[in-house]
Structures are given as structure tokens and as C-alpha cells.
mmCIF file of C-alpha atoms in Angstrom:
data_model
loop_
_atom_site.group_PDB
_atom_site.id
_atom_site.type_symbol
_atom_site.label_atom_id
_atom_site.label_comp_id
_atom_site.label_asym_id
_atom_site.label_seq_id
_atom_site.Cartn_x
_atom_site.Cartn_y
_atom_site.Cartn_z
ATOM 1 C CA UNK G 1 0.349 56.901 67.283
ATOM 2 C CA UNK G 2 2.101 57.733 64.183
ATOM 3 C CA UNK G 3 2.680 54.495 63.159
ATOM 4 C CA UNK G 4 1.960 52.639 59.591
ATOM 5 C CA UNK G 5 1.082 49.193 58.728
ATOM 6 C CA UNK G 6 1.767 47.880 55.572
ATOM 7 C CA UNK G 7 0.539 45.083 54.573
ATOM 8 C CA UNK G 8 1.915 41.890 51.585
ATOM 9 C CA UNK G 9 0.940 41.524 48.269
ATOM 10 C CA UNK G 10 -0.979 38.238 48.052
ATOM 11 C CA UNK G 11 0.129 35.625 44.651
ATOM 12 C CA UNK G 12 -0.731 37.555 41.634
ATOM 13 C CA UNK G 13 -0.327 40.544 42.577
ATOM 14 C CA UNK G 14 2.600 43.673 42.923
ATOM 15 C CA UNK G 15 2.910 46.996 45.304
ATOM 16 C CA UNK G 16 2.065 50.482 43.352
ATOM 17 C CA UNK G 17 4.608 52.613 42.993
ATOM 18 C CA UNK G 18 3.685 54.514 46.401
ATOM 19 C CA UNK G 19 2.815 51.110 47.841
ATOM 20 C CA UNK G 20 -0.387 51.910 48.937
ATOM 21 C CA UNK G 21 -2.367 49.012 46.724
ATOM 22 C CA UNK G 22 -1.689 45.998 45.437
ATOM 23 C CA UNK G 23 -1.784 45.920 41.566
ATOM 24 C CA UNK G 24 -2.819 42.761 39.617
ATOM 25 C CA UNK G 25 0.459 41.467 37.590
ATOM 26 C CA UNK G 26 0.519 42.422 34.090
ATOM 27 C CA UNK G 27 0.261 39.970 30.839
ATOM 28 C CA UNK G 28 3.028 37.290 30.961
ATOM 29 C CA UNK G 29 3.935 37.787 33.814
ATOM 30 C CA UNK G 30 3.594 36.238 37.860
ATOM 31 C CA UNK G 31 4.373 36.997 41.688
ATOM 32 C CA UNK G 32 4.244 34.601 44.699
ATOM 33 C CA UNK G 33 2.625 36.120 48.143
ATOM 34 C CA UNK G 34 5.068 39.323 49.625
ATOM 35 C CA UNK G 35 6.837 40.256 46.789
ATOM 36 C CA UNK G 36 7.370 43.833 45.479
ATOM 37 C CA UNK G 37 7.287 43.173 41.380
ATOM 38 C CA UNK G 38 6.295 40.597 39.400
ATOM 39 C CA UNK G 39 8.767 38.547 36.897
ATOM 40 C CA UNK G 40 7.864 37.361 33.493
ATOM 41 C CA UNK G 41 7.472 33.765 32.723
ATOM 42 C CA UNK G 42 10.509 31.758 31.058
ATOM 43 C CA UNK G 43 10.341 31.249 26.852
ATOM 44 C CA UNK G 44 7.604 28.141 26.520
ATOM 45 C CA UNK G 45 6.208 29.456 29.557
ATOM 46 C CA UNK G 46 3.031 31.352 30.358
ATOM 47 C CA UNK G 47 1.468 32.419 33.483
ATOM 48 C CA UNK G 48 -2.072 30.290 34.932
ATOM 49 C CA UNK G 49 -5.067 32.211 35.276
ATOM 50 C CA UNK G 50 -4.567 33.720 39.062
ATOM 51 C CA UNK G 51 -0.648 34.822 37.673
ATOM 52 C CA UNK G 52 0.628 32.984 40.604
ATOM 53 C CA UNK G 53 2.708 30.799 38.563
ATOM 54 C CA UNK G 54 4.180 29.709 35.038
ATOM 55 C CA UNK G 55 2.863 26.661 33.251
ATOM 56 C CA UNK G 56 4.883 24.923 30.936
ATOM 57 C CA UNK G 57 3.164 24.525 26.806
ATOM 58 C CA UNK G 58 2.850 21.023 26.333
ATOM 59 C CA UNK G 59 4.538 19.084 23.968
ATOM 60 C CA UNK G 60 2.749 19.657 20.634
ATOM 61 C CA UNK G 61 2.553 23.579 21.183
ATOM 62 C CA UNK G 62 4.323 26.395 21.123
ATOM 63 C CA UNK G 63 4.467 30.310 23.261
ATOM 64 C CA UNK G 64 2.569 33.004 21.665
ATOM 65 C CA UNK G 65 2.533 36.095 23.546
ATOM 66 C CA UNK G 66 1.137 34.838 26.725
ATOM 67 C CA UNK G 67 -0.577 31.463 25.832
ATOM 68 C CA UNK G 68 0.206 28.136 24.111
ATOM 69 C CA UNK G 69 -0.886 27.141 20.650
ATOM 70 C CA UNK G 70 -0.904 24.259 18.583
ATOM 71 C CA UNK G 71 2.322 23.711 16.202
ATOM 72 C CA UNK G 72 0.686 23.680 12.840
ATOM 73 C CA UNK G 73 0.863 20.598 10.392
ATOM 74 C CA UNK G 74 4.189 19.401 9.323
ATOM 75 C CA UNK G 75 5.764 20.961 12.580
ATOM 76 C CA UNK G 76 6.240 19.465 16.013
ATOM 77 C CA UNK G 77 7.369 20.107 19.859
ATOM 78 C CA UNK G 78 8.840 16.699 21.263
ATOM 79 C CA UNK G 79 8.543 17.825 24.796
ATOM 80 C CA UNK G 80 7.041 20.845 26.507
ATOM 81 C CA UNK G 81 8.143 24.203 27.728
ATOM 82 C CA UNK G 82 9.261 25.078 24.317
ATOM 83 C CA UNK G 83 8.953 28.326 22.427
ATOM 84 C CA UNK G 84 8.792 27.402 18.856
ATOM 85 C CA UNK G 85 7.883 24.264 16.828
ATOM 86 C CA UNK G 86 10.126 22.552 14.648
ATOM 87 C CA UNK G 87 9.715 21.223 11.104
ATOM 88 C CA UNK G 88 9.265 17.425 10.514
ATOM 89 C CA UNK G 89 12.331 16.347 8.643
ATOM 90 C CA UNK G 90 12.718 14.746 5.523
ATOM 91 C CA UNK G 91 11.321 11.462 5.030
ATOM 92 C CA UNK G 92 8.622 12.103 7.914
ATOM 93 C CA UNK G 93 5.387 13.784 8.093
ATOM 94 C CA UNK G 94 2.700 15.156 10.563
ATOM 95 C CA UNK G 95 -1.287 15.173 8.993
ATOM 96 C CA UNK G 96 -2.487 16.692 12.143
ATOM 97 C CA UNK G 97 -2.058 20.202 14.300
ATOM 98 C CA UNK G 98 -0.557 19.858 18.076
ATOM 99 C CA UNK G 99 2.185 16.915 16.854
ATOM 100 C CA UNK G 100 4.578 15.832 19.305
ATOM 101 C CA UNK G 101 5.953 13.743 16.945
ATOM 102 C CA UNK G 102 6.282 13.251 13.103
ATOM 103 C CA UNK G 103 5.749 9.481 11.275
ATOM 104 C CA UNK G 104 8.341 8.408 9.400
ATOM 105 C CA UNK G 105 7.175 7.369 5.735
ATOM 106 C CA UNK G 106 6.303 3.971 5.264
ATOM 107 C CA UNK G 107 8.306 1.537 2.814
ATOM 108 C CA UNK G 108 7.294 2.458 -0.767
ATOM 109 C CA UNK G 109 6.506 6.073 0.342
ATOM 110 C CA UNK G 110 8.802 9.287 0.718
ATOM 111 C CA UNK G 111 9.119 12.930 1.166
ATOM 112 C CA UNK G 112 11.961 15.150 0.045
ATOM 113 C CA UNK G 113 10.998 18.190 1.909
ATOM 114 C CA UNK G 114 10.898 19.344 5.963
ATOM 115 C CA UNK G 115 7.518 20.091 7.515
ATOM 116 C CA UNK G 116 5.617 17.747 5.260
ATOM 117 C CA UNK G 117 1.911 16.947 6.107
ATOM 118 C CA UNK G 118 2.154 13.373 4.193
ATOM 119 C CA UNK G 119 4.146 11.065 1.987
ATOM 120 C CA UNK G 120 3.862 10.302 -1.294
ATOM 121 C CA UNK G 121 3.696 6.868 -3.248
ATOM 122 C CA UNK G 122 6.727 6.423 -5.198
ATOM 123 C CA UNK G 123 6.629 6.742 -8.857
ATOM 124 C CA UNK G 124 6.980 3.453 -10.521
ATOM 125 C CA UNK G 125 10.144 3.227 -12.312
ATOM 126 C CA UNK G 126 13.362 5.872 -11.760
ATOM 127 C CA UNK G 127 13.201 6.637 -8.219
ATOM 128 C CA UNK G 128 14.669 4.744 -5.256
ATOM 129 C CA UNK G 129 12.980 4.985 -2.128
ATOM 130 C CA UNK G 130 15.290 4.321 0.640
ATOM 131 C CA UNK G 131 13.873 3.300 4.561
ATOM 132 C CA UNK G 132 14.401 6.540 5.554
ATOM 133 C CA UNK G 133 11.456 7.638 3.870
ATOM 134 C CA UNK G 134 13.694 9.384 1.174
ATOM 135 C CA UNK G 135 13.831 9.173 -2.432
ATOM 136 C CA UNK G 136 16.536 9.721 -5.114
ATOM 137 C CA UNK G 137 16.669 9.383 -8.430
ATOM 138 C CA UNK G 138 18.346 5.874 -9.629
ATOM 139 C CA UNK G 139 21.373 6.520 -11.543
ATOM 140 C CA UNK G 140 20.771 6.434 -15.450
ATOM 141 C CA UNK G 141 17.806 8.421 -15.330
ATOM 142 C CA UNK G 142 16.750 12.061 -15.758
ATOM 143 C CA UNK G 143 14.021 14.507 -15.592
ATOM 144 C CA UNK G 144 13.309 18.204 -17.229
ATOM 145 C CA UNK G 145 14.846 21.102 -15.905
ATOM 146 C CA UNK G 146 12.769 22.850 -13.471
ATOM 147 C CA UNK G 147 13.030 25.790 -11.041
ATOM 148 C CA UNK G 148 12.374 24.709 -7.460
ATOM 149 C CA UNK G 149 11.905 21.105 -8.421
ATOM 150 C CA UNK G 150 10.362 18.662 -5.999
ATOM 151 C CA UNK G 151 10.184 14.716 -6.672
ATOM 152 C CA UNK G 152 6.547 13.699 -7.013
ATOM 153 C CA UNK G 153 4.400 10.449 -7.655
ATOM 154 C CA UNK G 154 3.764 11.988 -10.969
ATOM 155 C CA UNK G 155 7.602 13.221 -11.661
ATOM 156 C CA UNK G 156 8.276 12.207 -14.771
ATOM 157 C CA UNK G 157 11.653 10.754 -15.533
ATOM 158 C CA UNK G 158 13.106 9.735 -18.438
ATOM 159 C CA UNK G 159 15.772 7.232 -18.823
ATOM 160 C CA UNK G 160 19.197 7.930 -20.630
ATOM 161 C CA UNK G 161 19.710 5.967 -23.609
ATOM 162 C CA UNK G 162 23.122 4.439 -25.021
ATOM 163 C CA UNK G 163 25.734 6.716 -24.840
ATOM 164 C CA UNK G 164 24.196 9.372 -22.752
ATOM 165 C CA UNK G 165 25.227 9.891 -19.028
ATOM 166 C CA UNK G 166 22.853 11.544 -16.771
ATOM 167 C CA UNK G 167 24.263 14.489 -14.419
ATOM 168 C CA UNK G 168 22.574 15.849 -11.385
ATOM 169 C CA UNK G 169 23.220 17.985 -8.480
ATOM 170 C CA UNK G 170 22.300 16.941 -4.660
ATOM 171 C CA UNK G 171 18.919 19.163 -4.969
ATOM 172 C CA UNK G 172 17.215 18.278 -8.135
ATOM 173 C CA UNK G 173 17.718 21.384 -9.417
ATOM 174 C CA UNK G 174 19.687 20.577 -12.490
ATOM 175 C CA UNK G 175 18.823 16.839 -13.945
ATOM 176 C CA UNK G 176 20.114 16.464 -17.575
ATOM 177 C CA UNK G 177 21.326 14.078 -19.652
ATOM 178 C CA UNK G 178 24.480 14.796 -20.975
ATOM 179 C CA UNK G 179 26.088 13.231 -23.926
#
């Protein structure tokens, strides 16, 4: 007489505050069988259906809130449990949501610029494009002065003529010829 049971929690669930019911765990996060709270999942994490556990996003996705989604194009996740996507870098693109990985541009092709969704054929004449999928502009050649430029197939670049000398800085941002 007098005396209580009380009885565990199963997976999933938590004890009320006056630990008379068992309360389902909230968004994000998980419990395993007895326990009195539950604990949120780990960054890249997110908790399966019954909250009983934390699943890892796969590589090629990315936390949000409590789910995974696909890294958009030009961005990747090499492996999983990871909370944000990363850009491709230069000289590498990704055509294609979910990437775990990012093709480097083949010879002939480049891209100047991180999370790139393809390469570009290089223009015909001023432009070296290295094997890292990179191009610069070949010494004795220029282009206009633009804000934000970006190297293109269609870039055009004019080359320096006699006595000029052409002068640029490591961005593009400032390609003259100088006499």
C-alpha cells in the first residue's frame, strides 16, 4: 500500500515534467529507452523517423533544420555528416545538385571562379589554359577595363603592339596596356 511504480521512457520518447507520461522528443532531437530528456543530434546530423537515433546526411547534402538536402550546383559534401556544402574550386565544376565531388575542367577548358556549374572553351588566342583547369591571360596581351571582370570564351583581348607593355593585377580587375 502506498507504493508507486514508475515506469521507463521507451526510444523516442522523454518523462513530463511531473513524470507522469512519456512525451514524444521534440524536432532534432532523440532518446534511447530509460532516459529522462532527450539530446539534440550532432551538426550534419538529424534524427530517423521514431527519434531513436541520429542519421548522418550523406555525402552530397547538407543539415537544414532537422533534415538533409541536396548541396546545390557548383557546391559539394565529400563525405557525410556534414553541415554545410562547400564551393567547387577554381578550375572544377559540378552540373548537377547532391555532388560529392566536383570535375576538374578538361584540357582546353577552364573556370576562374569557385562553385562553377561548367567550364568554358578557351578563347582562341590570348589566354593560357593551364591543367588545372585555370586560365590566365598570356603575357603581351590585354583586355578593357571592367568592374567585376570574369575571363570568358568570348573575352576579348587585344594584343599590345610595339612599344607598349601590358600591366595587370592577379584578379583581372585592372588589364591595360601601358606605354
Amino acid at each position: 500500500p502506498g507504493q508507486t511504480y514508475c515506469a521507463l521512457c521507451e526510444a523516442g520518447t522523454h518523462a513530463s515534467v511531473d513524470r507522469t507520461i512519456c512525451d514524444p522528443c521534440s524536432n532534432g532531437t532523440v532518446s534511447s529507452s530509460g532516459v529522462d530528456v532527450c539530446s539534440e543530434c550532432d551538426a550534419g546530423t538529424f534524427p530517423n523517423d521514431a527519434r531513436t537515433a541520429c542519421r548522418e546526411c550523406r555525402a552530397g547534402q547538407f543539415q537544414v533544420a532537422s533534415d538533409c538536402s541536396s548541396c546545390p550546383v557548383g557546391w559539394l559534401t565529400r563525405t557525410s555528416g556534414l553541415a554545410a556544402c562547400q564551393q567547387c574550386p577554381r578550375g572544377f565544376a559540378s552540373k548537377s545538385e547532391g555532388a560529392s565531388s566536383c570535375g576538374q575542367c578538361l584540357l582546353g577548358r577552364f573556370v576562374n571562379v569557385e562553385a562553377a556549374t561548367a567550364c568554358e572553351k578557351c578563347p582562341e588566342r590570348g589566354v593560357e589554359c593551364r591543367e588545372s583547369g585555370v586560365a590566365e591571360i598570356e603575357k603581351g596581351f590585354w583586355h578593357a577595363q571592367f568592374s567585376n571582370f570574369q575571363l570568358r570564351e568570348s573575352t576579348a583581348l587585344y594584343e599590345c603592339v610595339g612599344e607598349d607593355t601590358c600591366v595587370r593585377n592577379a584578379d583581372f580587375t585592372n588589364v591595360t596596356c601601358d606605354t
